[in-house]
PDB file of C-alpha atoms in Angstrom:
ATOM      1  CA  UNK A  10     -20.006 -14.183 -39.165  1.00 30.00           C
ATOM      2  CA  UNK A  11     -23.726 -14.705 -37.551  1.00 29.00           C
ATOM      3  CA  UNK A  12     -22.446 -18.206 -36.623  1.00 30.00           C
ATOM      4  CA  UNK A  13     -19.169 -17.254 -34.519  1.00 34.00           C
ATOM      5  CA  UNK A  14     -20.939 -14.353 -33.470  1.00 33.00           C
ATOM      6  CA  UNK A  15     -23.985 -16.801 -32.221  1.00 34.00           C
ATOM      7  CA  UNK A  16     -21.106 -18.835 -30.976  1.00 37.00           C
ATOM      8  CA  UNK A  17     -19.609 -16.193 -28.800  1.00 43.00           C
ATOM      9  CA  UNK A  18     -22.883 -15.933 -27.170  1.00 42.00           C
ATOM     10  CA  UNK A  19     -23.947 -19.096 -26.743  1.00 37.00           C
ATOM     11  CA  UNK A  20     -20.104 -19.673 -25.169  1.00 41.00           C
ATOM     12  CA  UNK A  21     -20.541 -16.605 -22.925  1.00 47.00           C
ATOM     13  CA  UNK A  22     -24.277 -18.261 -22.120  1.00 42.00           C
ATOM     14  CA  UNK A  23     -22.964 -21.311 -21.189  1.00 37.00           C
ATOM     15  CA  UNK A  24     -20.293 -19.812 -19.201  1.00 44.00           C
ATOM     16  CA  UNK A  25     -22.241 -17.616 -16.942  1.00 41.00           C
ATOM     17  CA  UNK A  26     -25.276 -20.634 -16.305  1.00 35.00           C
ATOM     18  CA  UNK A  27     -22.892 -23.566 -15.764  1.00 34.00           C
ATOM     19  CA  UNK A  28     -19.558 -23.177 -16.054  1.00 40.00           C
ATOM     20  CA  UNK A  29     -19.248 -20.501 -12.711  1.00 41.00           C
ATOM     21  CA  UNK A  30     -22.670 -22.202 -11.874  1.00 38.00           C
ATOM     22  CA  UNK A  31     -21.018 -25.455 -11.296  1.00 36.00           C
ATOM     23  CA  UNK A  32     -17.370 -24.196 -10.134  1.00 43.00           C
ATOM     24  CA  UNK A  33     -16.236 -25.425  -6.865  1.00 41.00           C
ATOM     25  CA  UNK A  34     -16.608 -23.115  -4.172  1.00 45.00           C
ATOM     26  CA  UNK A  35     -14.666 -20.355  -2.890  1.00 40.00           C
ATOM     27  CA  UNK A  36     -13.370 -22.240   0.211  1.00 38.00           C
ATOM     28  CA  UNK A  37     -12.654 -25.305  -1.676  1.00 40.00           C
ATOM     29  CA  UNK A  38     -10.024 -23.759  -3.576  1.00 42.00           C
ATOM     30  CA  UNK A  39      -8.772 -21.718  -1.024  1.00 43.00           C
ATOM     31  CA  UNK A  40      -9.964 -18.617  -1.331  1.00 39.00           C
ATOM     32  CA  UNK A  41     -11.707 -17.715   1.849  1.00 37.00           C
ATOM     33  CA  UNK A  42     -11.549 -19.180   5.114  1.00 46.00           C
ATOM     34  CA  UNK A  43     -14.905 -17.630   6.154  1.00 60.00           C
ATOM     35  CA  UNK A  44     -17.878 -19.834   5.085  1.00 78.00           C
ATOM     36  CA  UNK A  45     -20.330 -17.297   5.211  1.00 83.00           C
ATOM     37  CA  UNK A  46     -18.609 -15.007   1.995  1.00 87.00           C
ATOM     38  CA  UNK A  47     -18.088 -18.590  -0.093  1.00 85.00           C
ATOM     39  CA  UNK A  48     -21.977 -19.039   0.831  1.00 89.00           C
ATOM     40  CA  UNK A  49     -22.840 -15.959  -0.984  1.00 90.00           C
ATOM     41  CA  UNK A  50     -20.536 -16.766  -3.894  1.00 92.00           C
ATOM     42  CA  UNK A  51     -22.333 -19.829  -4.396  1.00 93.00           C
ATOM     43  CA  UNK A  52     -25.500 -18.315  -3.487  1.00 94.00           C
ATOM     44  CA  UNK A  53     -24.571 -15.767  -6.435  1.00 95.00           C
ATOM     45  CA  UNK A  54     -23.710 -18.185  -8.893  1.00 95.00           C
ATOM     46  CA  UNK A  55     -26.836 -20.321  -8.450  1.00 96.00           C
ATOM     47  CA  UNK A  56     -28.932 -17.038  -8.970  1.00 96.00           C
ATOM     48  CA  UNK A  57     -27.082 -16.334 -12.149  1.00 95.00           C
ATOM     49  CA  UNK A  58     -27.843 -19.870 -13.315  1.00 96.00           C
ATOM     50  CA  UNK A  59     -31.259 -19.119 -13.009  1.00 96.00           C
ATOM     51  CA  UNK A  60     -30.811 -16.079 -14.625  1.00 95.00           C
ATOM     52  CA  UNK A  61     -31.677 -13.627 -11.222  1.00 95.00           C
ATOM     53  CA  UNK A  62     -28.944 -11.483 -12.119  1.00 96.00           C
ATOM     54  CA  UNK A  63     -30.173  -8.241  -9.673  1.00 95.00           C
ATOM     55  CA  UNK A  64     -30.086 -10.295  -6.830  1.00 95.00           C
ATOM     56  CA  UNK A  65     -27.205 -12.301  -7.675  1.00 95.00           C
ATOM     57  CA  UNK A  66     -25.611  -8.563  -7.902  1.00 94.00           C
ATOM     58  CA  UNK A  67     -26.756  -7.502  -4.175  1.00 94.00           C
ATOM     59  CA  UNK A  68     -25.138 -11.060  -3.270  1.00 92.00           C
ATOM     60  CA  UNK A  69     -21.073 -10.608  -4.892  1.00 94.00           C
ATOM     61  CA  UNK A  70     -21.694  -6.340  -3.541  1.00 93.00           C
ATOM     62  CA  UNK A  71     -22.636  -7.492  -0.427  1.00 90.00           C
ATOM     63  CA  UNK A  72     -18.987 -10.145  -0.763  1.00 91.00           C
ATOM     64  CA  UNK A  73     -17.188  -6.769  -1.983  1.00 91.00           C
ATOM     65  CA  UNK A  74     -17.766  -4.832   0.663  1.00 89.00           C
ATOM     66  CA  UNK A  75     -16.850  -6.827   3.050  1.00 84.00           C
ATOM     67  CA  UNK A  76     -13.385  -6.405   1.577  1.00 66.00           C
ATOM     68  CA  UNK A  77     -12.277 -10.200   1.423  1.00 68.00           C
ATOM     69  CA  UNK A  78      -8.872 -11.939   0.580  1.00 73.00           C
ATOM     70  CA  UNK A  79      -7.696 -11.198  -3.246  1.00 70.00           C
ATOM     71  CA  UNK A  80      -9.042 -14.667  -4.427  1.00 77.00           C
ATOM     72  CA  UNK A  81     -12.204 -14.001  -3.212  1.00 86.00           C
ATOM     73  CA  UNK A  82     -12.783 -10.486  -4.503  1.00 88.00           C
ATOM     74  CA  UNK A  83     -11.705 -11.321  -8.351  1.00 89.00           C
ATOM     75  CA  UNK A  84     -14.184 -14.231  -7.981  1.00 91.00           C
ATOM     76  CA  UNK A  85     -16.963 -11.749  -6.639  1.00 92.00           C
ATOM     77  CA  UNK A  86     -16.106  -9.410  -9.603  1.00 94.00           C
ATOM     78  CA  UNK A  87     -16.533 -12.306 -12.272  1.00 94.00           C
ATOM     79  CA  UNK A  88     -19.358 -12.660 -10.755  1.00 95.00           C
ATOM     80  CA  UNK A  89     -20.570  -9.159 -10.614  1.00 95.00           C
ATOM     81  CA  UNK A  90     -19.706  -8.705 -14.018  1.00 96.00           C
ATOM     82  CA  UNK A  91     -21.913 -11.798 -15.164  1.00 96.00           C
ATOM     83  CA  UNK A  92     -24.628 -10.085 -13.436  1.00 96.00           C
ATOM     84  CA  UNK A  93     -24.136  -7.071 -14.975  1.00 96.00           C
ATOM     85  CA  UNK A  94     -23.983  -8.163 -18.388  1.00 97.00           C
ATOM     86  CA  UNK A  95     -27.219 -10.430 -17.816  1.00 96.00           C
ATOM     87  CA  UNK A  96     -28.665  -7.374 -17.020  1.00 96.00           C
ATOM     88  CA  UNK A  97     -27.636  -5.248 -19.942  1.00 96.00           C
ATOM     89  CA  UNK A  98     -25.360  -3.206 -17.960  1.00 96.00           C
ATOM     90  CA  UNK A  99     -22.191  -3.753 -20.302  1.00 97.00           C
ATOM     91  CA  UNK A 100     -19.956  -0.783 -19.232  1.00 97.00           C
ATOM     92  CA  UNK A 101     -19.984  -1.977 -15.586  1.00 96.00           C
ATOM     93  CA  UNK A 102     -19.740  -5.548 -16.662  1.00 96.00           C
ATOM     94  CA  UNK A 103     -16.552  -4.259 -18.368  1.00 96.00           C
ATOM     95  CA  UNK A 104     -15.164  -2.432 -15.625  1.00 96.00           C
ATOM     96  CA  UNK A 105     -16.159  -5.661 -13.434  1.00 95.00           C
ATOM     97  CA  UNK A 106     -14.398  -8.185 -15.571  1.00 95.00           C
ATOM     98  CA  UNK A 107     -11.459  -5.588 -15.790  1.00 93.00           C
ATOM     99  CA  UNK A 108     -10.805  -5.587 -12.023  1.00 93.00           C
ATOM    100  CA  UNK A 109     -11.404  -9.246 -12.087  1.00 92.00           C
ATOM    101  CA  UNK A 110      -8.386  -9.340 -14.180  1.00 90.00           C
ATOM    102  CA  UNK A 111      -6.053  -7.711 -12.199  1.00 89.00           C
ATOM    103  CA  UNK A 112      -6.930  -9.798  -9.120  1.00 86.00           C
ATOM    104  CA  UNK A 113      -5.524 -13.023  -7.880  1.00 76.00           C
ATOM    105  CA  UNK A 114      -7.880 -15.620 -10.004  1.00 78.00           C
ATOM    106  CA  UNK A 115      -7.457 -19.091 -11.081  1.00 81.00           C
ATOM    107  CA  UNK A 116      -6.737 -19.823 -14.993  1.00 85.00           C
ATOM    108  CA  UNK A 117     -10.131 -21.125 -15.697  1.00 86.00           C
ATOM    109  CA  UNK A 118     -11.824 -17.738 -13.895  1.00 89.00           C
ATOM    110  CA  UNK A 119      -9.514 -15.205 -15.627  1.00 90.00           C
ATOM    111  CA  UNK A 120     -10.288 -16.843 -18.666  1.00 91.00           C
ATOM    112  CA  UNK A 121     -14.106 -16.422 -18.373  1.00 92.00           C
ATOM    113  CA  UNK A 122     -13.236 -12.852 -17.078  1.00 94.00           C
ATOM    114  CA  UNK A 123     -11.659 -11.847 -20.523  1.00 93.00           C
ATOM    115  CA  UNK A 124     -13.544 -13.614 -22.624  1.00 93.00           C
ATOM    116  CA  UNK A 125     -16.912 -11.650 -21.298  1.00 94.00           C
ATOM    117  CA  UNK A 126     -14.884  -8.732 -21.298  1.00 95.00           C
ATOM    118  CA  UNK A 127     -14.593  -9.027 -25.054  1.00 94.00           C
ATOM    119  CA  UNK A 128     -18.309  -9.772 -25.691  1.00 93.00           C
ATOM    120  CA  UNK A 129     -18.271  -6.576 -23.394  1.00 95.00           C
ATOM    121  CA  UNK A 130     -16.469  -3.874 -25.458  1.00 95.00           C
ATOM    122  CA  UNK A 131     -18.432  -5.481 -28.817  1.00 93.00           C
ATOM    123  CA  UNK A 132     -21.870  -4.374 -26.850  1.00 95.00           C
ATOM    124  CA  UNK A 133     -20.106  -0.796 -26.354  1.00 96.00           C
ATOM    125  CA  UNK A 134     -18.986  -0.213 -29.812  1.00 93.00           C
ATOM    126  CA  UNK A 135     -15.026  -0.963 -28.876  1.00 93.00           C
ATOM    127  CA  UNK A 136     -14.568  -3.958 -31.744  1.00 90.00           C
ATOM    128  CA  UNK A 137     -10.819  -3.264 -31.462  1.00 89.00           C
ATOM    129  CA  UNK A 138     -10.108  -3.666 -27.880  1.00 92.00           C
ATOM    130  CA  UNK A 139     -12.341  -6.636 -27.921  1.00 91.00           C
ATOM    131  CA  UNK A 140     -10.259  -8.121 -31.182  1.00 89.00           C
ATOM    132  CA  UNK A 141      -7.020  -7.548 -28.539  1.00 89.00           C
ATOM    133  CA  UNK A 142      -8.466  -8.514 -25.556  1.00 91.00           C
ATOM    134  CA  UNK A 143      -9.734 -12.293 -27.182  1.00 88.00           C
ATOM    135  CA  UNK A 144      -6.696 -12.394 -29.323  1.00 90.00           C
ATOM    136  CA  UNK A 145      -4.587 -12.290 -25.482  1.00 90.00           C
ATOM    137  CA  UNK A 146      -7.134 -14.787 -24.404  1.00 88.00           C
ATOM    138  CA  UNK A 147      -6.526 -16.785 -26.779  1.00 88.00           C
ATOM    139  CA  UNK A 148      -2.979 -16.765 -26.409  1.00 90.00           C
ATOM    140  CA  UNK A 149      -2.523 -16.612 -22.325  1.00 90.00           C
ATOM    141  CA  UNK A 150      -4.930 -18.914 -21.518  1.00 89.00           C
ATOM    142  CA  UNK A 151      -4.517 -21.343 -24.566  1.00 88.00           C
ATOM    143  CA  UNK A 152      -5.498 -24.693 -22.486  1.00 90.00           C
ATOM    144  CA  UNK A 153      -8.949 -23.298 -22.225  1.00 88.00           C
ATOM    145  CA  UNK A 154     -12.054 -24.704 -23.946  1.00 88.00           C
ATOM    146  CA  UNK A 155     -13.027 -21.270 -24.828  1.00 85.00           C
ATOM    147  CA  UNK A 156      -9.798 -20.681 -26.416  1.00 83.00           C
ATOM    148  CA  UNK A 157     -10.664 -21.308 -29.806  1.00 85.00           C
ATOM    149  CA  UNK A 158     -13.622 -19.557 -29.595  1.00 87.00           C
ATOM    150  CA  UNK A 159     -11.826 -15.882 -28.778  1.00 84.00           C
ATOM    151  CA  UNK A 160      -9.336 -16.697 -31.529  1.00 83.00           C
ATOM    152  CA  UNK A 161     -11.980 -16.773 -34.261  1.00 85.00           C
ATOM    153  CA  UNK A 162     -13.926 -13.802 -32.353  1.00 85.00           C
ATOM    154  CA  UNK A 163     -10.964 -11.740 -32.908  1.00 83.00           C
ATOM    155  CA  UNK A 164     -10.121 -12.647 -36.893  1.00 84.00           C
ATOM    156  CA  UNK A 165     -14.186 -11.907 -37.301  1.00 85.00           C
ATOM    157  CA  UNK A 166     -12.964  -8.691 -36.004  1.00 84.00           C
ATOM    158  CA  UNK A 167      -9.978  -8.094 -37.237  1.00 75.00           C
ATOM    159  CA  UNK A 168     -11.648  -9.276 -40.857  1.00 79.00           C
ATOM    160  CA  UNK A 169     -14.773  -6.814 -40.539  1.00 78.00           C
ATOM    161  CA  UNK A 170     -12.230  -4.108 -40.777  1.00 73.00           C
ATOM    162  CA  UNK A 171     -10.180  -5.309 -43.833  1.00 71.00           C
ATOM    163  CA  UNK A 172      -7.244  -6.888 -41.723  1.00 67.00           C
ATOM    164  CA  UNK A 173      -6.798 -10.011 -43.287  1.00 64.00           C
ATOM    165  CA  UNK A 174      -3.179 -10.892 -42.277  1.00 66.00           C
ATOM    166  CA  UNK A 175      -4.552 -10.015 -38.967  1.00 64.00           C
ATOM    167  CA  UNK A 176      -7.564 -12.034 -39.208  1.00 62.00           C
ATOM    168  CA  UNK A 177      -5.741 -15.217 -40.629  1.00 66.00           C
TER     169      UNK A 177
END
């Protein structure tokens, strides 16, 4: 259990410092036409890389409010969330990643989006909505590298609790 659970982390880790980190930006896949908001983005993900997560937050708020396209507001709220969970702030990470998924995101950025929402609910004590939410991840976005990982997050889960056809 330690190891998937170490696993998990170390996934979400890598997720938040290089995998968004190193993600094209916003006006390279389309999202924004206005080069100042995919500025911040990237501006935003380099300050999560190096693990400024407050002001990586006032850079995707600052994004939000200026009420862009649909692509570029779910990649602002990945990115808000990853700020807020480097931070501690898991509820509002939650609700970030949440939103996120309900936008207009590509595959890879969904994907992210639900697998932090996961680690997420496990922070807030809601071990069943994170078994569901990795067990959809797993399932929608099968193609993913993380894929594998939310699939045995969610049988650790379901298996804490004595599910075993569940967990298998």
């Amino acid at each position: 259990m330690r190891l998937t659970r170490h696993l998990g982390c170390s996934a979400l880790g890598l997720a938040l410092a290089v995998g968004l980190a190193t993600a094209a930006p916003a006006d390279e896949r389309g999202a924004s036409t206005d080069g100042t908001l995919a500025a911040m983005l990237d501006r935003a993900r380099a300050q999560i890389a190096a693990g400024a997560f407050t002001q990586a937050q006032a850079s995707v708020d600052a994004v939000l409010q200026a009420a862009p396209g649909s692509r570029v507001r779910a990649t602002a709220l990945t990115l808000a969330g990853d700020a807020a969970y480097g931070i501690g702030a898991y509820r509002t990470a939650a609700a970030h990643y949440g939103a996120a998924l309900q936008a207009n995101q590509p595959d890879a950025e969904a994907a992210h989006a639900g697998f932090a929402l996961g680690w997420c609910q496990v922070r807030i004590g809601r071990r069943d909505q994170a078994r569901h939410t990795w067990d959809l991840v797993s399932r929608q976005f099968s193609a993913d590298p993380g894929a594998p990982i939310a699939l045995l997050q969610a049988g650790e889960l379901a298996a804490k609790v004595g599910d075993l056809s569940l967990a298998r």
